[in-house]
Amino acid sequence: MKILICGSKGQLGWELMRQGNHFDIMGLDLPELNITDRKNIAACTKDFSPDLLINAAAYTSVDGAESDADTAFAVNRDGPACLAAFCKEKGIPLIHISTDFVFDGTKTFPYTEDDPVSPLGIYGKSKAEGEDAVRNTLPEYIIIRTAWLYGVHGHNFVKTMLRLGREREELAVVADQKGCPTFAGELAGAVLKIAEQFPESGGIPWGTYHYCGRGITSWHGFAEKIMEYARPFFPIRAKKIRAVTTADYPTPARRPAYSALDCTKIRENFAVEIPDWEVSLEKTIREMAEMNKEESAD
Ligand SMILES: NC(=O)c1ccc[n+]([C@@H]2O[C@H](COP(=O)([O-])OP(=O)(O)OC[C@H]3O[C@@H](n4cnc5c(N)ncnc54)[C@H](OP(=O)(O)O)[C@@H]3O)[C@@H](O)[C@H]2O)c1
């Protein structure tokens, strides 16, 4: 099966490329591929006719979107619309990635795929409209909402905490927003496992799914675990992580206070595993430490 990965240089795209080499796989990202440009998509796929398209490309700056709504909507709404139209024309399915930030965070137990969306900021709104664009264009789609994504490649909360933990003795991290940290490598594994089921199985249950790490924490709880797992490998100076409130730490975008996702549907329909977020984090920090050693030796 030939798979085109859009956004192949991002956290998730990079992992899809790393793990997906048992497929005939092509990865594209800016500047070669711009998902908002239909002609460009067609030109990029002239010599590689995919059987499946996976969209990991997105505008992911939650705060940046508040002052750059045009770009956020172009990439997160119009981009998926272009890709879905391309897939429809070619008669191929699309796996598209979305976010927990489509929800407003007023629930107190995990969100299911049937809960109504009600985004608080431009990023979440642009992603919600991207989901609709896919649903309204193409019957054969899988939308996977994920949350609090981090990987060994790219920018993320784990890497920011590792840097700050080495620089400062005390950090302040928000404790009143709760969600589910998700390792990009495991999300990529789940996406590829779904892709593996495409050729054999006639009855793919198309639709919207949730995938995130198992267990719920706050950004503060996440930061504490990052420091605990990093201490054996990195020169961490931080002795204290102060718990602060969202009100103490104002940001341009409002964020949901609670955005845990219920992953029952994806587990039951595609037999994907939902690993414990703490186990995944510990493994990833070990891998980051190994990569750090290799880079220092070069
Ligand atoms: N990061 C999170 O915490 C999080 C949480 C929930 C859901 N998600 C979703 O998960 C998916 C993967 O996120 P990620 O963290 O892997 O994202 P990422 O690391 O920011 O990667 C996104 C990639 O898309 C590229 N891109 C941006 N605009 C493009 C365009 N017009 N055409 C083609 N490529 C373009 C980016 O290039 P540039 O870097 O050059 O812009 C980047 O390489 C996204 O759908 C995101 O919304 C992420």
Coordinates of C-alpha atoms and ligand atoms in Angstrom, one line a residue:
M1 CA 0.0 0.0 0.0
K2 CA 1.3 3.5 -0.9
I3 CA 0.9 6.1 1.8
L4 CA 1.4 9.8 1.6
I5 CA 2.2 11.5 4.9
C6 CA 1.5 15.3 4.9
G7 CA 3.4 17.2 7.6
S8 CA 6.2 14.6 7.7
K9 CA 8.7 16.9 9.5
G10 CA 6.4 17.5 12.5
Q11 CA 6.4 15.5 15.8
L12 CA 3.8 13.0 14.6
G13 CA 4.9 13.0 10.9
W14 CA 8.5 12.3 11.8
E15 CA 7.4 9.2 13.8
L16 CA 5.1 8.0 11.0
M17 CA 8.1 8.2 8.7
R18 CA 10.3 6.4 11.2
Q19 CA 7.9 3.6 11.9
G20 CA 6.1 3.3 8.5
N21 CA 8.8 1.9 6.3
H22 CA 7.0 -1.5 5.9
F23 CA 4.7 0.5 3.6
D24 CA 5.6 2.3 0.4
I25 CA 5.7 5.6 2.1
M26 CA 6.3 9.2 0.9
G27 CA 6.5 12.1 3.3
L28 CA 6.0 15.7 2.4
D29 CA 6.0 19.0 4.3
L30 CA 6.5 22.7 3.7
P31 CA 8.0 24.1 1.5
E32 CA 7.5 21.2 -1.0
L33 CA 3.9 20.6 -0.1
N34 CA 1.4 23.2 1.0
I35 CA -1.8 21.5 2.0
T36 CA -3.8 24.7 1.4
D37 CA -2.9 24.6 -2.3
R38 CA -4.9 22.0 -4.4
K39 CA -2.7 22.4 -7.5
N40 CA 0.4 21.9 -5.3
I41 CA -1.0 18.7 -3.8
A42 CA -1.8 17.3 -7.3
A43 CA 1.7 18.3 -8.6
C44 CA 3.4 16.7 -5.6
T45 CA 1.6 13.4 -6.1
K46 CA 2.0 13.2 -9.9
D47 CA 4.7 10.4 -9.7
F48 CA 3.4 8.8 -6.5
S49 CA -0.2 7.8 -6.6
P50 CA -1.1 7.1 -2.9
D51 CA -3.7 4.5 -1.8
L52 CA -4.0 6.3 1.6
L53 CA -3.3 9.9 2.8
I54 CA -2.4 10.6 6.4
N55 CA -2.6 14.3 7.4
A56 CA -0.3 15.2 10.3
A57 CA 0.2 18.7 9.0
A58 CA -1.3 21.5 11.1
Y59 CA -0.8 25.0 12.5
T60 CA -0.2 24.0 16.1
S61 CA 0.7 27.2 17.9
V62 CA -2.3 27.5 20.3
D63 CA -1.4 31.0 21.4
G64 CA 0.0 32.1 18.0
A65 CA -3.4 31.3 16.4
E66 CA -5.1 34.1 18.5
S67 CA -3.1 36.8 16.6
D68 CA -2.8 34.8 13.3
A69 CA -6.2 33.5 12.7
D70 CA -5.9 33.6 9.0
T71 CA -3.0 31.2 8.9
A72 CA -4.7 28.9 11.5
F73 CA -7.9 28.7 9.5
A74 CA -6.0 28.3 6.2
V75 CA -3.9 25.4 7.5
N76 CA -6.3 23.7 9.9
R77 CA -9.6 24.2 8.1
D78 CA -8.9 24.8 4.4
G79 CA -5.9 22.4 4.3
P80 CA -7.9 19.4 5.4
A81 CA -10.7 20.5 3.0
C82 CA -8.2 20.5 0.1
L83 CA -6.8 17.1 1.1
A84 CA -10.3 15.6 1.5
A85 CA -11.3 16.9 -2.0
F86 CA -8.1 15.4 -3.4
C87 CA -8.9 12.0 -1.7
K88 CA -12.4 12.1 -3.0
E89 CA -11.2 12.7 -6.5
K90 CA -8.7 9.8 -6.3
G91 CA -11.1 7.5 -4.5
I92 CA -8.7 7.0 -1.5
P93 CA -9.3 7.3 2.3
L94 CA -7.9 10.0 4.6
I95 CA -6.7 9.7 8.1
H96 CA -6.7 13.2 9.6
I97 CA -5.5 14.2 13.1
S98 CA -7.4 16.6 15.3
T99 CA -7.3 17.8 18.9
D100 CA -8.8 17.7 22.4
F101 CA -8.9 21.5 22.2
V102 CA -12.2 21.2 20.2
F103 CA -13.8 20.8 23.6
D104 CA -14.5 23.5 26.2
G105 CA -13.4 21.6 29.2
T106 CA -16.5 21.8 31.2
K107 CA -16.9 18.0 31.6
T108 CA -15.6 16.2 34.6
F109 CA -15.1 12.8 33.0
P110 CA -13.5 11.8 29.7
Y111 CA -14.9 13.2 26.5
T112 CA -16.3 10.7 24.0
E113 CA -16.5 11.1 20.2
D114 CA -20.2 12.0 20.5
D115 CA -19.8 14.9 22.9
P116 CA -20.5 18.3 21.2
V117 CA -17.5 20.4 20.3
S118 CA -17.3 23.9 21.7
P119 CA -13.7 25.3 21.3
L120 CA -12.5 28.1 23.4
G121 CA -9.8 29.5 21.1
I122 CA -8.9 30.0 17.4
Y123 CA -6.7 26.9 17.3
G124 CA -9.6 24.7 18.5
K125 CA -12.1 26.4 16.3
S126 CA -9.9 26.0 13.2
K127 CA -9.4 22.3 14.0
A128 CA -13.1 21.7 14.6
E129 CA -13.9 23.3 11.2
G130 CA -11.2 21.2 9.6
E131 CA -12.9 18.1 11.0
D132 CA -16.2 19.2 9.5
A133 CA -14.6 19.9 6.2
V134 CA -13.3 16.3 6.1
R135 CA -16.7 14.8 7.2
N136 CA -18.6 16.9 4.7
T137 CA -16.4 16.0 1.7
L138 CA -15.4 12.4 2.0
P139 CA -17.2 9.3 3.2
E140 CA -14.0 7.3 3.8
Y141 CA -12.2 9.1 6.6
I142 CA -10.8 8.5 10.0
I143 CA -10.4 11.5 12.2
I144 CA -8.3 10.9 15.3
R145 CA -8.4 13.5 18.1
T146 CA -5.3 13.4 20.3
A147 CA -4.0 15.5 23.2
W148 CA -0.9 16.9 24.9
L149 CA 1.4 15.5 22.2
Y150 CA 5.1 15.2 22.7
G151 CA 7.9 13.3 20.8
V152 CA 11.6 13.0 20.6
H153 CA 11.6 15.2 17.5
G154 CA 10.2 18.7 17.4
H155 CA 9.1 21.2 20.0
N156 CA 6.9 20.2 23.0
F157 CA 6.2 20.6 26.7
V158 CA 8.6 17.8 27.7
K159 CA 11.6 19.4 25.9
T160 CA 10.7 22.8 27.4
M161 CA 10.6 21.4 30.9
L162 CA 13.9 19.6 30.4
R163 CA 15.5 22.9 29.3
L164 CA 14.0 24.9 32.1
G165 CA 14.7 22.2 34.6
R166 CA 18.4 22.5 33.7
E167 CA 18.4 26.3 33.8
R168 CA 16.4 27.1 37.0
E169 CA 16.0 25.9 40.6
E170 CA 12.3 26.6 40.7
L171 CA 9.6 26.4 38.1
A172 CA 6.0 27.4 38.1
V173 CA 3.5 25.2 36.2
V174 CA -0.3 25.3 35.9
A175 CA -2.1 22.8 38.0
D176 CA -5.7 23.4 37.2
Q177 CA -5.8 22.2 33.6
K178 CA -6.1 18.4 33.2
G179 CA -5.6 16.1 30.3
C180 CA -3.8 13.1 28.9
P181 CA -0.1 13.3 27.7
T182 CA 0.4 11.4 24.5
F183 CA 3.7 10.1 23.0
A184 CA 3.8 10.8 19.3
G185 CA 5.5 7.5 18.7
E186 CA 2.6 5.6 20.1
L187 CA 0.0 7.7 18.2
A188 CA 2.0 7.0 15.0
G189 CA 1.9 3.2 15.9
A190 CA -1.8 3.4 16.4
V191 CA -2.3 5.3 13.1
L192 CA -0.2 2.7 11.2
K193 CA -2.0 -0.2 12.8
I194 CA -5.2 1.2 11.5
A195 CA -3.7 1.7 8.1
E196 CA -2.6 -2.0 8.1
Q197 CA -6.2 -3.0 8.5
F198 CA -7.3 -1.2 5.3
P199 CA -6.5 -3.5 2.5
E200 CA -7.8 -6.8 4.1
S201 CA -10.9 -5.6 5.9
G202 CA -13.9 -4.6 3.8
G203 CA -15.9 -3.0 6.5
I204 CA -13.7 -0.2 7.9
P205 CA -15.7 1.7 10.6
W206 CA -15.1 5.1 9.2
G207 CA -15.6 8.1 11.6
T208 CA -14.2 10.0 14.5
Y209 CA -12.0 8.5 17.2
H210 CA -10.0 9.5 20.3
Y211 CA -6.5 8.4 21.0
C212 CA -4.3 9.6 24.0
G213 CA -2.1 8.2 26.8
R214 CA -4.0 6.3 29.5
G215 CA -4.4 8.2 32.8
I216 CA -5.1 11.9 33.5
T217 CA -2.8 14.5 35.0
S218 CA -2.3 18.3 35.2
W219 CA 0.5 20.2 33.5
H220 CA 2.0 20.4 37.0
G221 CA 1.8 16.7 37.5
F222 CA 3.2 16.1 34.0
A223 CA 6.2 18.4 34.8
E224 CA 6.9 16.6 38.1
K225 CA 7.1 13.3 36.3
I226 CA 9.3 14.7 33.6
M227 CA 11.8 15.9 36.3
E228 CA 11.6 12.6 38.2
Y229 CA 12.3 10.5 35.0
A230 CA 15.0 13.0 33.7
R231 CA 17.1 13.3 36.9
P232 CA 19.1 10.1 36.3
F233 CA 20.1 11.2 32.8
F234 CA 20.1 15.1 32.7
P235 CA 21.7 17.6 35.1
I236 CA 18.4 18.9 36.5
R237 CA 18.8 21.9 38.8
A238 CA 15.1 22.4 39.5
K239 CA 14.3 21.4 43.1
K240 CA 10.8 22.7 43.3
I241 CA 7.9 22.9 40.8
R242 CA 5.4 25.4 42.2
A243 CA 1.7 24.7 41.3
V244 CA 0.1 27.8 39.9
T245 CA -3.4 28.5 38.5
T246 CA -4.4 29.4 35.0
A247 CA -5.3 32.9 36.4
D248 CA -1.7 33.3 37.7
Y249 CA -0.3 32.4 34.3
P250 CA -2.4 34.3 31.6
T251 CA -1.9 33.3 28.0
P252 CA -3.4 34.7 24.7
A253 CA -5.5 31.6 24.2
R254 CA -8.0 30.2 26.7
R255 CA -7.5 26.5 27.2
P256 CA -9.9 23.8 28.4
A257 CA -9.7 23.1 32.2
Y258 CA -10.4 19.4 31.5
S259 CA -9.8 17.7 28.1
A260 CA -9.3 14.0 28.9
L261 CA -10.4 11.8 26.0
D262 CA -12.2 8.4 26.2
C263 CA -10.4 6.0 23.9
T264 CA -12.7 3.0 24.2
K265 CA -14.0 3.3 20.6
I266 CA -10.6 3.2 18.9
R267 CA -9.4 0.3 21.2
E268 CA -12.5 -1.8 20.4
N269 CA -12.7 -1.0 16.7
F270 CA -9.1 -1.3 15.8
A271 CA -7.5 -3.2 18.7
V272 CA -4.9 -0.5 19.3
E273 CA -3.2 -0.3 22.7
I274 CA -3.6 2.7 24.9
P275 CA -0.4 2.8 26.9
D276 CA -0.1 4.3 30.4
W277 CA 1.2 7.9 30.0
E278 CA 3.8 7.6 32.8
V279 CA 5.3 4.5 31.3
S280 CA 5.4 6.1 27.9
L281 CA 7.0 9.3 29.3
E282 CA 9.7 7.4 31.1
K283 CA 10.6 5.4 27.9
T284 CA 10.7 8.6 25.9
I285 CA 13.0 10.5 28.3
R286 CA 15.4 7.5 28.2
E287 CA 15.3 7.7 24.4
M288 CA 15.9 11.5 24.5
A289 CA 18.9 10.9 26.8
E290 CA 20.3 8.3 24.4
M291 CA 19.9 10.7 21.5
N292 CA 21.6 13.4 23.6
K293 CA 24.6 11.1 24.3
E294 CA 24.9 10.3 20.6
E295 CA 24.7 14.0 19.6
S296 CA 27.4 14.9 22.2
A297 CA 29.6 12.1 20.9
D298 CA 29.4 13.4 17.3
Ligands
LIG1 N1 1.2 19.2 19.6 C1 0.1 19.0 20.4 O1 0.2 19.1 21.7 C2 -1.1 18.5 19.8 C3 -2.2 18.2 20.7 C4 -3.4 17.7 20.2 C5 -3.5 17.5 18.8 N2 -2.5 17.8 18.0 C6 -2.6 17.5 16.5 O2 -1.7 16.5 16.2 C7 -1.3 16.7 14.8 C8 0.2 16.6 14.8 O3 0.7 17.6 15.6 P1 2.3 17.8 15.8 O4 2.5 18.2 17.2 O5 3.0 16.6 15.2 O6 2.5 19.1 14.9 P2 3.8 19.8 14.5 O7 5.0 19.2 15.2 O8 3.6 21.3 14.7 O9 4.0 19.5 12.9 C9 3.1 20.0 12.0 C10 3.8 20.0 10.6 O10 2.9 20.6 9.7 C11 3.7 21.5 8.9 N3 2.8 22.4 8.2 C12 2.3 23.6 8.7 N4 1.6 24.2 7.7 C13 1.6 23.4 6.6 C14 1.1 23.5 5.3 N5 0.3 24.6 4.9 N6 1.3 22.6 4.4 C15 2.1 21.5 4.8 N7 2.6 21.3 6.0 C16 2.4 22.3 6.9 C17 4.6 22.1 9.9 O11 5.6 22.8 9.2 P3 6.3 24.1 9.9 O12 6.9 23.6 11.2 O13 7.3 24.6 8.9 O14 5.1 25.1 10.1 C18 5.1 20.9 10.7 O15 6.2 20.3 10.0 C19 -1.9 18.0 14.4 O16 -3.1 17.8 13.7 C20 -2.2 18.7 15.7 O17 -3.3 19.7 15.5 C21 -1.3 18.2 18.5

